[in-house]
Every structure is written in C-alpha cells, then in structure tokens.
C-alpha cells in the first residue's frame, strides 16, 4: 500500500522503515529539515540498534524515501502521524504539532485516505481532529484511526516486528479493511489485534504506560524497605515474579523511570482524568514517588561523601535514560548530575552514546567529559552507575579501586558483580540490598 509518515523521530522513522520492509511503499516527511537532509545523505538522525541495516535494505528495495514537500504525499492511501506530543506546563498533552501536521497535510490528501494517529494522545483527540477536518469544509472523506505505538527505544525494530498486540481504534468498515491490509503479515502470524473505538484505543496506550510506570515506582519503594531490613532485592523480585499473576517484568529498581514517554504520559493521563472528574490518585502518587526517587539518589551519594557534596568529585557512568539508546530526554542521570552541580560537586562523566545529546543540556564547567570509564573513576570520591550499559560490566574493580580517591561505588542499576567489587576492597552499594 502507498503509505506516508509525518514526523520521523524514534517512532515515525522506525515505523516508516519497517513498513517498507514488509512491502509497503513509504514516503516520510518531517518539519525538521536537518533530519531530512541527514537521511537524504544516508545518515540516521539518532541511534537505534538495527535501524541502519533496515534503512539500507529499504533503500535498496526502492520503496522508502523522505521528502520536504507535502505534495509528495498526495498518492498516499494511509498517512501515519507520529509527531511529538510533549507536556504543557499544566501537565496536559501539547497537541500543537499534531494540529499543525494535519493542517499542513490536508490540502494534499485524496478521498478516502486513512489518517492514522500513532502519536500518544489523550482520549478524544482523534474525534477532535475529525471535527477540525470537518470544519475545514473539505469535501473529502477522511477516515480517522487511532493506532498507538508500544515500541521501546533500544528495542524498536524487534518490537515493531514482534508486538504483543496491535491496537486499532476506528469508526468505519472501510478503515478496518484498509488497516487489515497494512497489518496483513501480522494478522497472518496471529498477532492479537484489538479493534475498538478511537477513544478506547487512545486510553489503552496511556493506561499501559501508566501501569508499567506504577510497577517501577512500586519496586523502587519496596527497594527502600528492603534496604532498611538488610534484605536482598534480587531474591525478593524472583520470589514475587514466580507468581504468574505478578510476573517479573518491569520490576528492576533504579534511579527512577525517565525517557520521553513515561514521565510525560503519566502527567498527561493524570491531568486528563482530573479534568474529566475521575482523578487517578494512584498515578498522582506515582508521579510524586518518581520525583522523590531522584532526591533519594542524591541523599545516597551525599551520605557516602560524609554529608556534604561541596568540592567532591563524583563520577557518573551513563547519561542516557536507559541503555542502548542515545536518548537523554528526562534521563535520571541528567537530573542527578544537575542536582550534584547545584550542591557544588565536581562531576566527571562518560556514556557510550549519550555524550553529544547530554552536552546540549549540561553546559556547566564543573563537568569533565571523559572518554571511558576508568577516566571517570580517576580521583573520584564516589562512582555512580546511572545507566545499565553492558560495557560498564567489563570494568576491572581492582583498577577502579586504585584509581579512585575514595573507593565508593553506588550501583543505581544493580549492574555490577557485587561480590567482585566487595572483595576488591570497594565500598559497593546497590539498590535495595
Ligand atoms: P521525536 O521527538 O523523536 O520525533 C517527533 C518528530 O516529529 C520530530 O522529528 C519533529 O520534527 C516532527 N514534527 C513535529 N511537528 C511536525 C509537523 N507539524 N510536521 C512534520 N513533522 C513534525 O518523538 P518520538 O519519540 O518519535 O515520539 C513521537 C510520538 O510517539 C509521541 O507522541 C510519543 O509519545 C509517542 N511514542 C514514542 C515512543 C518512543 O519510544 N519514543 C514509543 C511509543 C510512542
Ligand atoms: C516505554 C514503554 O516500555 C513502551 O512500551 C512505550 O511504547 C514507550 O515507553 C512510549 O510510550 O514511548 P521506553 O520509554 O523506550 O518505552 O523505555 P522503557 O524500557 O519502558 O524504560 C522507561 C524507563 O523506565 C527507563 O528510564 C528505564 O530505565 C526505567 N525502567 C524500566 C526501570 O527503572 N525499571 C524497569 O524494570 C524497567
């Protein structure tokens, strides 16, 4: 099918390239001309494992291209919109980019085009866009569809080809038929498809993200209790997870959840529910719990530094919000560094892929940007594992001990080998143990 994608960030570009891989003919557009130029020069604008290979193969098959010109979308039978939906200061979802994109597109759409909203949006948004289109006095029949995305950064390609489910909100039998054509290969492979109305599809997305965020906040608070009783969090999670009703996924304790989605989506859901007169007390508590988490992390570092961070050298390994991405949006590591700087600490840091993006946010001259882990450890009063990159596991604890000013390692991701670090003479502390 001829498909267009508007907004080629992590979601749109992955979706476009992967739709081409399953045989559709895809044209993508973005208002960020730098992104378009990069792609036209054979460069991806961000890192996502496996995406370069998929991109090259789509180019070879001649069924994927990017454009700067909305008129190039006029042949599309379906248009996916995957522009950003950040939060307003009020906590509400900002729909300006979505509305802008629809307005830019509208003059070029043909009759019976599917307009598929992939961006995460509050319930009722597809209906609002439908009203917006109707008010433009167009004579076209445009079929609004909600098709939320569930991929994870760092696993985006795998998640595209192996989704747990495909959620589709729609209103017309024609839209259902065409969505069936787009996802035909998934339907053949018996991937569950949930077909519902647009507002339910939109809420499924928010409710899923909010539930996952709640699991993380829950285990982080349980980890605090575990620390107080000298318990062992790994065994605790194993013991909980053996109950199939609980499961063991999304129960890794850490410095709090970050990224471009959980923090913004739970705020938007809480705000939306409140304005609807059905406040979500649990989600409001999760928002507070996650904010407190960062303070708890700072207190841990402060305690190990004898109560004051002034002039202390803190090594931070990891800047991205999770491993296998270059994305530092709402990264707990960035929050921790900002607070360390406020408390007049000196920070040394390194991340395998996140340095470039982190430097656009952190500009203080109290930061030393290092080229690898040992350089971060050198002369540090405490070394913090802020992101769970595999390469940090390969660091030699004996060498780290020799390099550090004071041998304190705070493992906020429970990544390192506890025994090895302890027998190497380091004061090693993990989360929840
Ligand atoms: P992103 O910021 O990486 O990309 C958004 C892109 O949209 C940008 O390139 C921007 O230039 C473009 N854009 C904005 N306004 C435009 C317009 N009027 N016309 C054309 N292009 C425009 O965002 P993302 O991380 O890909 O997320 C996109 C949406 O998908 C959000 O609603 C997000 O919540 C949702 N989502 C994201 C993920 C994820 O892992 N990142 C997963 C599931 C859902
Ligand atoms: C998350 C969801 O997992 C995706 O299903 C969803 O599509 C996406 O949000 C979205 O809507 O944008 P993502 O933000 O890429 O995906 O990353 P996650 O792996 O979910 O991690 C989010 C944050 O939670 C990270 O900071 C991570 O370190 C943290 N986390 C995750 C934990 O602290 N513990 C865990 O057990 C899992």
Short mmCIF file of C-alpha atoms and ligand atoms in Angstrom, two decimals:
data_model
loop_
_atom_site.label_atom_id
_atom_site.label_comp_id
_atom_site.label_asym_id
_atom_site.label_seq_id
_atom_site.Cartn_x
_atom_site.Cartn_y
_atom_site.Cartn_z
CA UNK A 1 0.00 0.00 0.00
CA UNK A 2 1.14 3.60 -0.55
CA UNK A 3 1.79 4.97 2.93
CA UNK A 4 3.03 8.33 4.23
CA UNK A 5 4.54 9.06 7.64
CA UNK A 6 4.55 12.56 9.12
CA UNK A 7 7.12 13.11 11.90
CA UNK A 8 10.19 10.91 11.69
CA UNK A 9 11.55 10.73 15.20
CA UNK A 10 12.15 7.44 17.04
CA UNK A 11 8.62 6.24 16.31
CA UNK A 12 7.94 7.63 12.84
CA UNK A 13 11.25 6.67 11.27
CA UNK A 14 11.18 3.16 12.73
CA UNK A 15 7.58 2.73 11.61
CA UNK A 16 8.26 4.06 8.11
CA UNK A 17 11.35 1.94 7.52
CA UNK A 18 9.74 -1.20 8.94
CA UNK A 19 6.51 -0.70 6.94
CA UNK A 20 8.73 -0.55 3.84
CA UNK A 21 10.44 -3.77 4.98
CA UNK A 22 7.09 -5.59 4.94
CA UNK A 23 6.44 -4.45 1.38
CA UNK A 24 4.61 -1.12 1.58
CA UNK A 25 5.72 1.88 -0.43
CA UNK A 26 6.58 4.58 2.11
CA UNK A 27 7.24 8.30 1.90
CA UNK A 28 8.20 10.21 5.05
CA UNK A 29 8.17 13.90 5.89
CA UNK A 30 9.30 16.00 8.85
CA UNK A 31 9.36 19.72 9.50
CA UNK A 32 12.93 19.34 10.77
CA UNK A 33 14.85 19.83 7.53
CA UNK A 34 18.12 18.80 9.18
CA UNK A 35 16.63 15.34 9.74
CA UNK A 36 15.51 15.10 6.11
CA UNK A 37 18.93 16.22 4.84
CA UNK A 38 20.69 13.69 7.08
CA UNK A 39 18.51 10.87 5.75
CA UNK A 40 18.94 12.01 2.17
CA UNK A 41 22.70 11.84 2.83
CA UNK A 42 22.33 8.30 4.09
CA UNK A 43 22.70 9.16 7.80
CA UNK A 44 20.24 8.35 10.57
CA UNK A 45 19.41 11.30 12.87
CA UNK A 46 19.61 9.13 16.04
CA UNK A 47 20.85 5.75 17.17
CA UNK A 48 18.54 2.75 17.28
CA UNK A 49 20.01 -0.77 17.13
CA UNK A 50 19.43 -2.41 13.72
CA UNK A 51 17.80 0.65 12.15
CA UNK A 52 20.75 1.45 9.84
CA UNK A 53 20.59 -2.05 8.32
CA UNK A 54 16.81 -1.84 7.86
CA UNK A 55 17.21 1.60 6.30
CA UNK A 56 19.84 0.40 3.81
CA UNK A 57 17.70 -2.55 2.83
CA UNK A 58 14.61 -0.32 2.34
CA UNK A 59 16.66 2.00 0.10
CA UNK A 60 17.85 -0.96 -1.98
CA UNK A 61 14.26 -2.09 -2.47
CA UNK A 62 13.37 1.43 -3.67
CA UNK A 63 10.19 1.55 -1.58
CA UNK A 64 11.26 4.11 1.03
CA UNK A 65 12.05 7.79 0.63
CA UNK A 66 11.98 11.06 2.56
CA UNK A 67 10.72 14.37 1.25
CA UNK A 68 10.50 18.03 2.23
CA UNK A 69 7.39 18.59 0.18
CA UNK A 70 3.88 17.77 1.47
CA UNK A 71 2.60 17.49 -2.11
CA UNK A 72 4.69 14.27 -2.39
CA UNK A 73 2.19 12.69 0.00
CA UNK A 74 -0.77 13.10 -2.35
CA UNK A 75 -0.76 9.47 -3.55
CA UNK A 76 -0.89 8.03 -0.02
CA UNK A 77 -3.83 5.80 0.88
CA UNK A 78 -2.88 5.96 4.55
CA UNK A 79 -0.96 8.62 6.48
CA UNK A 80 0.59 7.84 9.87
CA UNK A 81 1.13 10.85 12.11
CA UNK A 82 3.91 10.37 14.66
CA UNK A 83 4.83 13.91 15.67
CA UNK A 84 5.85 14.69 19.25
CA UNK A 85 3.20 15.27 21.93
CA UNK A 86 5.14 16.78 24.85
CA UNK A 87 3.50 18.05 28.03
CA UNK A 88 2.35 21.60 28.56
CA UNK A 89 3.30 23.30 31.85
CA UNK A 90 -0.17 22.35 33.12
CA UNK A 91 0.70 18.67 32.61
CA UNK A 92 -1.69 18.43 29.67
CA UNK A 93 -0.59 16.91 26.39
CA UNK A 94 0.54 19.53 23.88
CA UNK A 95 -1.30 18.84 20.63
CA UNK A 96 0.03 21.81 18.66
CA UNK A 97 2.39 19.72 16.50
CA UNK A 98 -0.35 17.25 15.68
CA UNK A 99 -2.77 20.02 14.66
CA UNK A 100 -0.03 21.75 12.65
CA UNK A 101 0.74 18.50 10.84
CA UNK A 102 -2.92 17.85 9.99
CA UNK A 103 -3.34 21.40 8.66
CA UNK A 104 -0.20 21.07 6.51
CA UNK A 105 -1.36 17.72 5.15
CA UNK A 106 -5.00 18.41 4.46
CA UNK A 107 -4.64 20.20 1.10
CA UNK A 108 -2.81 17.18 -0.34
CA UNK A 109 -4.99 14.32 0.87
CA UNK A 110 -7.12 12.37 -1.58
CA UNK A 111 -10.58 11.00 -0.98
CA UNK A 112 -10.89 8.07 1.46
CA UNK A 113 -7.39 8.47 2.91
CA UNK A 114 -6.82 6.94 6.34
CA UNK A 115 -5.38 9.44 8.83
CA UNK A 116 -3.74 7.25 11.44
CA UNK A 117 -2.66 8.85 14.72
CA UNK A 118 0.35 6.99 16.09
CA UNK A 119 1.46 9.73 18.47
CA UNK A 120 0.38 9.20 22.08
CA UNK A 121 -2.64 11.45 22.62
CA UNK A 122 -5.41 11.87 25.22
CA UNK A 123 -8.74 10.11 24.67
CA UNK A 124 -10.91 12.16 22.36
CA UNK A 125 -8.05 13.55 20.25
CA UNK A 126 -8.95 11.59 17.10
CA UNK A 127 -12.51 12.92 17.45
CA UNK A 128 -11.15 16.43 17.88
CA UNK A 129 -9.05 16.06 14.71
CA UNK A 130 -12.09 14.75 12.85
CA UNK A 131 -14.05 17.85 13.88
CA UNK A 132 -11.11 20.04 12.83
CA UNK A 133 -11.08 18.44 9.38
CA UNK A 134 -14.84 18.77 9.03
CA UNK A 135 -14.66 22.44 9.97
CA UNK A 136 -12.21 23.00 7.11
CA UNK A 137 -15.16 22.37 4.73
CA UNK A 138 -13.24 19.69 2.86
CA UNK A 139 -15.33 17.60 0.50
CA UNK A 140 -13.11 14.58 1.18
CA UNK A 141 -14.00 11.54 3.24
CA UNK A 142 -11.07 11.16 5.67
CA UNK A 143 -11.06 8.10 7.95
CA UNK A 144 -9.63 8.88 11.38
CA UNK A 145 -7.81 5.95 13.02
CA UNK A 146 -6.01 5.67 16.35
CA UNK A 147 -3.13 3.19 16.22
CA UNK A 148 -0.97 3.80 19.31
CA UNK A 149 2.63 2.64 19.38
CA UNK A 150 4.11 0.38 22.07
CA UNK A 151 7.74 0.09 20.95
CA UNK A 152 10.62 0.65 23.36
CA UNK A 153 13.67 2.67 22.37
CA UNK A 154 16.67 0.40 22.09
CA UNK A 155 14.34 -2.46 21.05
CA UNK A 156 12.31 -0.60 18.45
CA UNK A 157 12.92 -2.90 15.47
CA UNK A 158 12.29 -6.06 17.47
CA UNK A 159 9.14 -4.52 18.96
CA UNK A 160 7.84 -3.47 15.53
CA UNK A 161 8.12 -6.99 14.14
CA UNK A 162 7.09 -8.77 17.36
CA UNK A 163 4.37 -6.69 19.02
CA UNK A 164 2.37 -8.18 21.89
CA UNK A 165 -0.70 -6.68 20.25
CA UNK A 166 -1.81 -4.14 17.67
CA UNK A 167 -4.42 -1.69 18.93
CA UNK A 168 -6.67 -0.01 16.39
CA UNK A 169 -9.40 2.50 17.11
CA UNK A 170 -11.64 3.32 14.16
CA UNK A 171 -15.13 4.20 13.03
CA UNK A 172 -15.69 2.84 9.54
CA UNK A 173 -15.68 -0.65 7.96
CA UNK A 174 -13.52 0.83 5.17
CA UNK A 175 -10.85 1.87 7.71
CA UNK A 176 -10.98 -1.62 9.27
CA UNK A 177 -10.45 -3.24 5.86
CA UNK A 178 -7.50 -0.97 4.99
CA UNK A 179 -5.86 -1.39 8.43
CA UNK A 180 -6.16 -5.14 7.86
CA UNK A 181 -4.20 -4.68 4.62
CA UNK A 182 -1.47 -2.64 6.32
CA UNK A 183 -1.01 -5.23 9.07
CA UNK A 184 -1.80 -8.32 6.93
CA UNK A 185 1.50 -10.07 7.68
CA UNK A 186 1.00 -9.62 11.44
CA UNK A 187 -2.55 -10.94 11.26
CA UNK A 188 -1.26 -13.99 9.35
CA UNK A 189 1.24 -14.52 12.18
CA UNK A 190 -1.63 -14.50 14.69
CA UNK A 191 -0.53 -11.30 16.49
CA UNK A 192 -3.59 -10.25 18.53
CA UNK A 193 -5.36 -7.24 17.03
CA UNK A 194 -7.63 -5.21 19.30
CA UNK A 195 -10.20 -3.27 17.29
CA UNK A 196 -12.21 -0.70 19.21
CA UNK A 197 -13.35 2.90 19.08
CA UNK A 198 -10.73 5.66 18.87
CA UNK A 199 -11.09 6.90 22.45
CA UNK A 200 -10.62 3.40 23.92
CA UNK A 201 -7.54 2.84 21.74
CA UNK A 202 -6.11 6.15 22.94
CA UNK A 203 -6.76 5.23 26.58
CA UNK A 204 -5.23 1.73 26.17
CA UNK A 205 -1.93 3.42 25.36
CA UNK A 206 -1.96 5.75 28.38
CA UNK A 207 -3.25 3.08 30.75
CA UNK A 208 -0.47 0.67 29.64
CA UNK A 209 2.35 3.19 30.11
CA UNK A 210 0.92 4.32 33.44
CA UNK A 211 0.67 0.74 34.67
CA UNK A 212 4.30 -0.01 33.74
CA UNK A 213 5.45 3.22 35.41
CA UNK A 214 3.47 2.21 38.52
CA UNK A 215 5.28 -1.15 38.67
CA UNK A 216 8.64 0.64 38.60
CA UNK A 217 7.66 3.18 41.27
CA UNK A 218 6.33 0.32 43.40
CA UNK A 219 9.52 -1.75 43.22
CA UNK A 220 11.62 1.35 43.91
CA UNK A 221 9.69 1.96 47.13
CA UNK A 222 9.88 -1.74 48.07
CA UNK A 223 13.66 -1.48 47.46
CA UNK A 224 13.80 1.26 50.12
CA UNK A 225 12.11 -1.07 52.60
CA UNK A 226 14.42 -3.89 51.58
CA UNK A 227 17.45 -1.71 52.32
CA UNK A 228 16.11 -0.94 55.81
CA UNK A 229 15.77 -4.62 56.71
CA UNK A 230 19.10 -5.64 55.13
CA UNK A 231 17.17 -7.77 52.64
CA UNK A 232 18.09 -8.81 49.11
CA UNK A 233 16.08 -7.19 46.31
CA UNK A 234 17.07 -9.69 43.60
CA UNK A 235 15.73 -12.61 45.62
CA UNK A 236 12.67 -10.57 46.50
CA UNK A 237 11.90 -9.93 42.81
CA UNK A 238 12.50 -13.59 41.99
CA UNK A 239 10.15 -14.61 44.79
CA UNK A 240 7.46 -12.18 43.63
CA UNK A 241 7.87 -12.95 39.94
CA UNK A 242 7.33 -16.68 40.31
CA UNK A 243 3.68 -15.82 40.86
CA UNK A 244 2.46 -15.61 37.27
CA UNK A 245 -0.12 -13.05 38.26
CA UNK A 246 2.69 -10.72 39.32
CA UNK A 247 5.40 -11.60 36.76
CA UNK A 248 8.95 -10.33 36.97
CA UNK A 249 8.99 -7.73 34.20
CA UNK A 250 9.37 -4.01 34.85
CA UNK A 251 10.39 -4.70 38.42
CA UNK A 252 14.02 -3.60 38.11
CA UNK A 253 14.69 -1.00 40.81
CA UNK A 254 16.73 2.02 39.79
CA UNK A 255 17.13 5.79 39.96
CA UNK A 256 13.53 6.36 38.82
CA UNK A 257 11.97 6.00 35.40
CA UNK A 258 12.85 8.51 32.70
CA UNK A 259 12.66 8.87 28.94
CA UNK A 260 10.48 10.89 26.64
CA UNK A 261 7.33 8.93 27.43
CA UNK A 262 6.58 7.58 30.92
CA UNK A 263 7.07 10.90 32.73
CA UNK A 264 5.08 12.91 30.18
CA UNK A 265 2.36 10.32 29.61
CA UNK A 266 1.54 9.76 33.27
CA UNK A 267 1.34 13.52 33.83
CA UNK A 268 -0.93 13.89 30.80
CA UNK A 269 -3.15 10.99 31.90
CA UNK A 270 -3.43 12.30 35.46
CA UNK A 271 -4.29 15.77 34.20
CA UNK A 272 -6.79 14.44 31.67
CA UNK A 273 -8.54 12.24 34.26
CA UNK A 274 -8.71 15.10 36.75
CA UNK A 275 -10.38 17.42 34.25
CA UNK A 276 -12.85 14.62 33.49
CA UNK A 277 -13.76 14.43 37.20
CA UNK A 278 -12.18 10.97 37.70
CA UNK A 279 -8.84 11.75 39.38
CA UNK A 280 -6.27 8.94 39.33
CA UNK A 281 -4.91 9.01 42.87
CA UNK A 282 -2.57 6.08 42.20
CA UNK A 283 -0.98 7.76 39.20
CA UNK A 284 -0.68 11.06 41.05
CA UNK A 285 1.21 9.15 43.77
CA UNK A 286 3.47 7.54 41.15
CA UNK A 287 4.39 10.98 39.79
CA UNK A 288 5.36 12.12 43.31
CA UNK A 289 7.17 8.87 44.06
CA UNK A 290 9.31 9.15 40.94
CA UNK A 291 10.20 12.76 41.72
CA UNK A 292 11.23 11.77 45.26
CA UNK A 293 13.37 8.99 43.83
CA UNK A 294 15.91 11.42 42.44
CA UNK A 295 16.23 13.12 45.84
CA UNK A 296 16.77 9.72 47.42
CA UNK A 297 19.61 9.02 44.96
CA UNK A 298 21.30 12.35 45.78
CA UNK A 299 20.95 11.63 49.51
CA UNK A 300 22.70 8.29 49.00
CA UNK A 301 25.66 9.98 47.29
CA UNK A 302 25.73 12.77 49.88
CA UNK A 303 25.79 10.27 52.75
CA UNK A 304 28.74 8.39 51.24
CA UNK A 305 30.58 11.69 50.88
CA UNK A 306 30.30 12.43 54.60
CA UNK A 307 27.22 14.66 54.41
CA UNK A 308 28.43 17.34 52.00
CA UNK A 309 28.99 17.30 48.25
CA UNK A 310 30.81 20.62 48.16
CA UNK A 311 34.03 20.19 46.15
CA UNK A 312 33.61 16.39 45.98
CA UNK A 313 34.39 14.65 42.72
CA UNK A 314 31.55 12.39 41.64
CA UNK A 315 31.98 10.05 38.68
CA UNK A 316 28.79 9.30 36.77
CA UNK A 317 28.79 6.35 34.39
CA UNK A 318 25.86 6.62 31.98
CA UNK A 319 23.83 9.59 30.78
CA UNK A 320 21.04 8.10 28.67
CA UNK A 321 17.66 7.28 30.25
CA UNK A 322 18.34 3.58 29.65
CA UNK A 323 20.97 1.54 27.79
CA UNK A 324 21.15 1.01 24.00
CA UNK A 325 19.91 4.45 23.05
CA UNK A 326 21.43 7.90 22.60
CA UNK A 327 18.30 9.50 24.08
CA UNK A 328 18.83 11.59 27.21
CA UNK A 329 15.32 13.05 27.41
CA UNK A 330 14.16 13.08 31.07
CA UNK A 331 17.14 10.91 31.96
CA UNK A 332 17.54 10.30 35.71
CA UNK A 333 21.32 10.58 35.17
CA UNK A 334 20.90 14.15 33.91
CA UNK A 335 18.69 15.04 36.89
CA UNK A 336 21.21 13.58 39.32
CA UNK A 337 24.09 15.50 37.68
CA UNK A 338 22.11 18.77 37.73
CA UNK A 339 21.48 18.37 41.46
CA UNK A 340 25.12 17.46 42.14
CA UNK A 341 26.14 20.67 40.36
CA UNK A 342 23.65 22.66 42.45
CA UNK A 343 25.35 21.24 45.51
CA UNK A 344 28.76 22.36 44.19
CA UNK A 345 30.14 18.93 43.42
CA UNK A 346 32.58 18.38 40.55
CA UNK A 347 31.27 15.83 38.05
CA UNK A 348 33.18 13.51 35.74
CA UNK A 349 31.10 11.55 33.28
CA UNK A 350 31.05 9.20 30.30
CA UNK A 351 28.37 7.48 28.24
CA UNK A 352 28.91 5.25 25.18
CA UNK A 353 26.29 7.06 23.05
CA UNK A 354 24.69 9.85 25.05
CA UNK A 355 27.53 12.40 25.32
CA UNK A 356 26.53 14.52 22.33
CA UNK A 357 22.91 14.92 23.44
CA UNK A 358 23.87 15.39 27.12
CA UNK A 359 26.24 18.23 26.23
CA UNK A 360 23.31 20.17 24.76
CA UNK A 361 21.63 20.11 28.21
CA UNK A 362 24.55 20.20 30.66
CA UNK A 363 26.80 23.16 30.00
CA UNK A 364 28.48 23.71 33.39
CA UNK A 365 32.27 23.92 33.57
CA UNK A 366 32.09 21.83 36.77
CA UNK A 367 31.75 18.82 34.42
CA UNK A 368 34.66 16.87 32.95
CA UNK A 369 33.62 14.89 29.86
CA UNK A 370 35.63 11.65 29.79
CA UNK A 371 36.38 9.15 27.03
CA UNK A 372 35.91 5.94 29.03
CA UNK A 373 35.05 4.51 32.45
CA UNK A 374 38.49 4.46 34.10
CA UNK A 375 39.00 8.14 33.32
CA UNK A 376 35.74 8.81 35.19
CA UNK A 377 36.89 6.76 38.19
CA UNK A 378 40.26 8.55 38.47
CA UNK A 379 40.40 10.73 41.63
CA UNK A 380 36.64 10.35 42.24
CA UNK A 381 35.18 10.35 45.75
CA UNK A 382 32.25 8.22 44.55
CA UNK A 383 31.45 6.38 41.33
CA UNK A 384 27.79 6.09 40.33
CA UNK A 385 26.35 3.66 37.78
CA UNK A 386 23.46 5.71 36.37
CA UNK A 387 22.69 3.71 33.18
CA UNK A 388 22.94 -0.06 32.71
CA UNK A 389 25.38 -0.16 29.74
CA UNK A 390 26.92 -3.63 29.22
CA UNK A 391 30.39 -2.15 28.76
CA UNK A 392 30.46 -0.95 32.38
CA UNK A 393 30.31 -4.60 33.47
CA UNK A 394 33.73 -5.17 31.88
CA UNK A 395 35.45 -2.58 34.12
CA UNK A 396 38.06 -4.12 36.42
CA UNK A 397 37.15 -3.35 40.07
CA UNK A 398 40.79 -3.65 41.21
CA UNK A 399 41.84 -0.99 38.72
CA UNK A 400 38.89 1.17 39.77
CA UNK A 401 39.96 0.87 43.42
CA UNK A 402 43.49 2.02 42.54
CA UNK A 403 42.24 5.00 40.57
CA UNK A 404 39.63 6.38 42.97
CA UNK A 405 40.32 8.92 45.71
CA UNK A 406 37.81 7.15 47.96
CA UNK A 407 36.65 3.67 46.89
CA UNK A 408 32.88 4.15 46.92
CA UNK A 409 30.72 2.62 44.18
CA UNK A 410 26.98 3.32 44.11
CA UNK A 411 25.32 1.00 41.62
CA UNK A 412 21.93 2.61 40.87
CA UNK A 413 21.18 -0.07 38.24
CA UNK A 414 22.32 -3.21 40.12
CA UNK A 415 24.51 -3.88 37.12
CA UNK A 416 27.90 -4.84 38.53
CA UNK A 417 29.09 -8.03 40.20
CA UNK A 418 28.58 -7.25 43.88
CA UNK A 419 30.93 -9.95 45.22
CA UNK A 420 33.74 -8.98 42.86
CA UNK A 421 33.51 -5.32 43.82
CA UNK A 422 33.38 -6.09 47.53
CA UNK A 423 36.36 -8.46 47.52
CA UNK A 424 38.32 -5.88 45.53
CA UNK A 425 38.11 -3.62 48.58
CA UNK A 426 35.48 -1.23 47.23
CA UNK A 427 32.64 0.03 49.34
CA UNK A 428 29.93 -1.19 46.95
CA UNK A 429 26.25 -0.34 47.41
CA UNK A 430 23.42 -1.50 45.18
CA UNK A 431 19.76 -0.53 45.21
CA UNK A 432 17.57 -2.49 47.60
CA UNK A 433 20.32 -4.54 49.21
P1 LIG B 1 10.51 12.67 18.37
O1 LIG B 1 10.60 13.95 19.09
O2 LIG B 1 11.70 11.78 18.31
O3 LIG B 1 10.01 12.92 16.86
C1 LIG B 1 8.92 13.71 16.54
C2 LIG B 1 9.17 14.29 15.15
O4 LIG B 1 8.00 15.00 14.71
C3 LIG B 1 10.32 15.30 15.10
O5 LIG B 1 11.27 14.90 14.14
C4 LIG B 1 9.65 16.63 14.72
O6 LIG B 1 10.47 17.48 13.93
C5 LIG B 1 8.44 16.12 13.95
N1 LIG B 1 7.37 17.10 13.81
C6 LIG B 1 6.82 17.88 14.78
N2 LIG B 1 5.84 18.64 14.25
C7 LIG B 1 5.76 18.33 12.93
C8 LIG B 1 4.95 18.78 11.87
N3 LIG B 1 3.99 19.70 12.06
N4 LIG B 1 5.14 18.27 10.64
C9 LIG B 1 6.11 17.35 10.43
N5 LIG B 1 6.91 16.88 11.41
C10 LIG B 1 6.74 17.36 12.65
O7 LIG B 1 9.28 11.89 19.02
P2 LIG B 1 9.10 10.31 19.21
O8 LIG B 1 9.90 9.85 20.37
O9 LIG B 1 9.23 9.63 17.90
O10 LIG B 1 7.56 10.28 19.66
C11 LIG B 1 6.53 10.61 18.76
C12 LIG B 1 5.20 10.24 19.40
O11 LIG B 1 5.16 8.81 19.61
C13 LIG B 1 4.94 10.86 20.76
O12 LIG B 1 3.57 11.11 20.89
C14 LIG B 1 5.37 9.78 21.74
O13 LIG B 1 4.71 9.87 22.98
C15 LIG B 1 4.93 8.54 21.00
N6 LIG B 1 5.71 7.32 21.34
C16 LIG B 1 7.06 7.40 21.47
C17 LIG B 1 7.78 6.22 21.74
C18 LIG B 1 9.27 6.24 21.92
O14 LIG B 1 9.82 5.22 22.32
N7 LIG B 1 9.97 7.32 21.65
C19 LIG B 1 7.09 5.00 21.84
C20 LIG B 1 5.70 4.98 21.67
C21 LIG B 1 5.01 6.15 21.42
C1 LIG B 2 8.27 2.84 27.22
C2 LIG B 2 7.39 1.58 27.11
O1 LIG B 2 8.13 0.45 27.59
C3 LIG B 2 6.97 1.32 25.65
O2 LIG B 2 6.08 0.20 25.60
C4 LIG B 2 6.24 2.57 25.13
O3 LIG B 2 5.91 2.40 23.77
C5 LIG B 2 7.15 3.78 25.27
O4 LIG B 2 7.54 3.93 26.67
C6 LIG B 2 6.44 5.04 24.89
O5 LIG B 2 5.26 5.16 25.00
O6 LIG B 2 7.20 5.90 24.49
P1 LIG B 2 10.80 3.42 26.68
O7 LIG B 2 10.49 4.75 27.27
O8 LIG B 2 11.55 3.34 25.40
O9 LIG B 2 9.45 2.60 26.46
O10 LIG B 2 11.68 2.60 27.73
P2 LIG B 2 11.42 1.56 28.90
O11 LIG B 2 12.25 0.38 28.66
O12 LIG B 2 9.99 1.33 29.17
O13 LIG B 2 12.05 2.34 30.13
C7 LIG B 2 11.50 3.56 30.61
C8 LIG B 2 12.21 3.97 31.89
O14 LIG B 2 11.89 3.07 32.96
C9 LIG B 2 13.74 3.96 31.77
O15 LIG B 2 14.28 5.05 32.47
C10 LIG B 2 14.13 2.65 32.43
O16 LIG B 2 15.44 2.64 32.94
C11 LIG B 2 13.09 2.56 33.53
N1 LIG B 2 12.85 1.17 33.98
C12 LIG B 2 12.29 0.26 33.14
C13 LIG B 2 13.15 0.83 35.28
O17 LIG B 2 13.65 1.65 36.08
N2 LIG B 2 12.87 -0.46 35.71
C14 LIG B 2 12.33 -1.39 34.89
O18 LIG B 2 12.10 -2.54 35.36
C15 LIG B 2 12.03 -1.01 33.57
#
